[in-house]
PDB file of C-alpha atoms in Angstrom:
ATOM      1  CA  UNK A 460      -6.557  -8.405 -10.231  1.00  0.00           C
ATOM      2  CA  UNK A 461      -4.523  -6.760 -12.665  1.00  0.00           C
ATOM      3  CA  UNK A 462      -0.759  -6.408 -12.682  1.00  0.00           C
ATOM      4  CA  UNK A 463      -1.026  -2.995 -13.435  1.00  0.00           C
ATOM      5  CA  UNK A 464      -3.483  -2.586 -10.015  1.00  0.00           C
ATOM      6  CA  UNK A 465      -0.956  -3.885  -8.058  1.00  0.00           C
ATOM      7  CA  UNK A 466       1.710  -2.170  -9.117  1.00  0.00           C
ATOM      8  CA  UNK A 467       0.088   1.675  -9.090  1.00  0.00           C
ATOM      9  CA  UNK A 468      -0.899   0.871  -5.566  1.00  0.00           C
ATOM     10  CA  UNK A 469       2.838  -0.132  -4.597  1.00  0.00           C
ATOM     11  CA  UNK A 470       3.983   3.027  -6.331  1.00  0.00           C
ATOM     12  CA  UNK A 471       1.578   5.015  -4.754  1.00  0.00           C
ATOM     13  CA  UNK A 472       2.072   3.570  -0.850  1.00  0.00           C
ATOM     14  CA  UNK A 473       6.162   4.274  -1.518  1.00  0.00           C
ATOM     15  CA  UNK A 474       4.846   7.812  -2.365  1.00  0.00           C
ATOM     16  CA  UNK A 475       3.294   8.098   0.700  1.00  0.00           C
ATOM     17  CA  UNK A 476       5.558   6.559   2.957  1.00  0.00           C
ATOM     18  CA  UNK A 477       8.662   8.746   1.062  1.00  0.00           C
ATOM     19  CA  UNK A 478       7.172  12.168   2.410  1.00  0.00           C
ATOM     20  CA  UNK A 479       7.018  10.918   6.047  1.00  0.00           C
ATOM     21  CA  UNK A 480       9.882   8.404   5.959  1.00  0.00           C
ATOM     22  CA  UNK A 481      13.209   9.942   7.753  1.00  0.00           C
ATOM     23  CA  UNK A 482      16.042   7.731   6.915  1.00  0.00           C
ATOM     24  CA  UNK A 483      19.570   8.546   7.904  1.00  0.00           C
ATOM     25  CA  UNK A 484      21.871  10.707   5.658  1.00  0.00           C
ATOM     26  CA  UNK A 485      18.664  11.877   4.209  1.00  0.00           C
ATOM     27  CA  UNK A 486      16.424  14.918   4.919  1.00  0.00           C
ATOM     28  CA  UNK A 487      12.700  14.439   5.356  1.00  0.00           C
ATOM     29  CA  UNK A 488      11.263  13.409   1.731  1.00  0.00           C
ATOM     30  CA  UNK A 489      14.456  13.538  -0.026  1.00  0.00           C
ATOM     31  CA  UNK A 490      14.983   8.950   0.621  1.00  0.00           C
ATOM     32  CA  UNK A 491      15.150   7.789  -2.241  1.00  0.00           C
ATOM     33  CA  UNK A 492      12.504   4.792  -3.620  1.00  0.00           C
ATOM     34  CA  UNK A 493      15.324   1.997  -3.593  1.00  0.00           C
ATOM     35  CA  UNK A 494      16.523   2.717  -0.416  1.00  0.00           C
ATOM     36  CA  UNK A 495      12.687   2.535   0.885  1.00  0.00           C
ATOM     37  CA  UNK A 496      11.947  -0.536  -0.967  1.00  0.00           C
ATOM     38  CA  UNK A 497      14.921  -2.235   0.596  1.00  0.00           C
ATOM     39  CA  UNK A 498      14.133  -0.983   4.234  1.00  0.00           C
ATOM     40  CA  UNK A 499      10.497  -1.232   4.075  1.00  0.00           C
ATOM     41  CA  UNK A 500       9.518  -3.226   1.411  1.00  0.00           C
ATOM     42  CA  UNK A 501       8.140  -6.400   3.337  1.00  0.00           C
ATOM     43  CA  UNK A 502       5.646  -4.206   5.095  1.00  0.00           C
ATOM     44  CA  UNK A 503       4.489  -1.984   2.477  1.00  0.00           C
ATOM     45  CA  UNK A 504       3.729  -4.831   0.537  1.00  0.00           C
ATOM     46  CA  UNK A 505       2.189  -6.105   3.389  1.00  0.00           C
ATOM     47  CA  UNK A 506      -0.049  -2.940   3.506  1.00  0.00           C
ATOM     48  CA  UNK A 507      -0.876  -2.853  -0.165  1.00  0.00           C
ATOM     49  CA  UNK A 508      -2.063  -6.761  -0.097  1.00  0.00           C
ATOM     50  CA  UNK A 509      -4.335  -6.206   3.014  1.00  0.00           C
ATOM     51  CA  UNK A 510      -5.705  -3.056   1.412  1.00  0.00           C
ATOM     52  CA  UNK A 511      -6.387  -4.754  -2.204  1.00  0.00           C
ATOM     53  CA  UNK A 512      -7.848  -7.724  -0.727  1.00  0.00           C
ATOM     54  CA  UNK A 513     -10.091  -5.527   1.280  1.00  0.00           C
ATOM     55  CA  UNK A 514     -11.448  -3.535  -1.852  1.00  0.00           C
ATOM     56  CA  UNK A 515     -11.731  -6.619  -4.107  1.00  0.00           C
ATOM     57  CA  UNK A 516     -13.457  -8.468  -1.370  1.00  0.00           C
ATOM     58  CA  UNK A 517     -16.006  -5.145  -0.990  1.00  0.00           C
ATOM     59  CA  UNK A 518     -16.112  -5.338  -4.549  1.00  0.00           C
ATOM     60  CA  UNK A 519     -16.770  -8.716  -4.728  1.00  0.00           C
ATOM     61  CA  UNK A 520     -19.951  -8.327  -2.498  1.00  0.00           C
ATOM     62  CA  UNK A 521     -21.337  -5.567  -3.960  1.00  0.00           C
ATOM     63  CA  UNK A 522     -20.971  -7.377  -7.621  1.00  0.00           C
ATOM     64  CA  UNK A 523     -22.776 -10.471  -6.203  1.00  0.00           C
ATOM     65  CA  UNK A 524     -25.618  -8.560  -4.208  1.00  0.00           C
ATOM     66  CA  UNK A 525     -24.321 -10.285  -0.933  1.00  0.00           C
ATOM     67  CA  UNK A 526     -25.409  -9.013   2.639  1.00  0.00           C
ATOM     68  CA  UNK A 527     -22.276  -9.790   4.811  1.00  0.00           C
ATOM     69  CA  UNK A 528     -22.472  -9.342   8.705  1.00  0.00           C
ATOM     70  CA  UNK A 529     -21.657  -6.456  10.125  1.00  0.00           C
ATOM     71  CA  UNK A 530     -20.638  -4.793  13.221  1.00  0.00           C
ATOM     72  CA  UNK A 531     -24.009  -4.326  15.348  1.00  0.00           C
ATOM     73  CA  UNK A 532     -25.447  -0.548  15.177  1.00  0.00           C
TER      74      UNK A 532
END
C-alpha cells in the first residue's frame, strides 16, 4: 500500500475525530492536530490500520475473483 494511502487516511481520521473531539482548554473543533495526535494517536492509528486492511483485503478478493464466506442470509 502506498505511503501516500496511509498517510491521507491518517489525515483524514484526525479530521474527523478534531470536529467531535472536546479536549480541555479547547472549544469543540478548535484542538489542535498535535495535541490529538499525542492524546489519541495509538487508537486512531489503530482505526486507520483495521480500516485499510479491511479495504485492501476486499480489494484483494475482488482482484483475484475469490468467493469468501459470508454471514448466512
Amino acid at each position: 500500500m502506498p505511503e501516500d494511502a496511509v498517510h491521507g487516511a491518517l489525515d483524514e481520521q484526525y479530521k474527523e475525530l478534531k470536529k467531535d473531539a472536546v479536549v480541555p482548554g479547547f472549544r469543540k473543533g478548535r484542538a489542535p492536530i498535535k495535541l490529538l495526535e499525542k492524546r489519541f494517536g495509538k487508537d486512531i492509528i489503530e482505526q486507520v490500520k483495521l480500516k485499510l486492511l479491511a479495504s485492501a483485503s476486499d480489494a484483494a478478493l475482488k482482484d483475484n475473483e475469490i468467493a469468501a464466506l459470508n454471514d448466512p442470509i
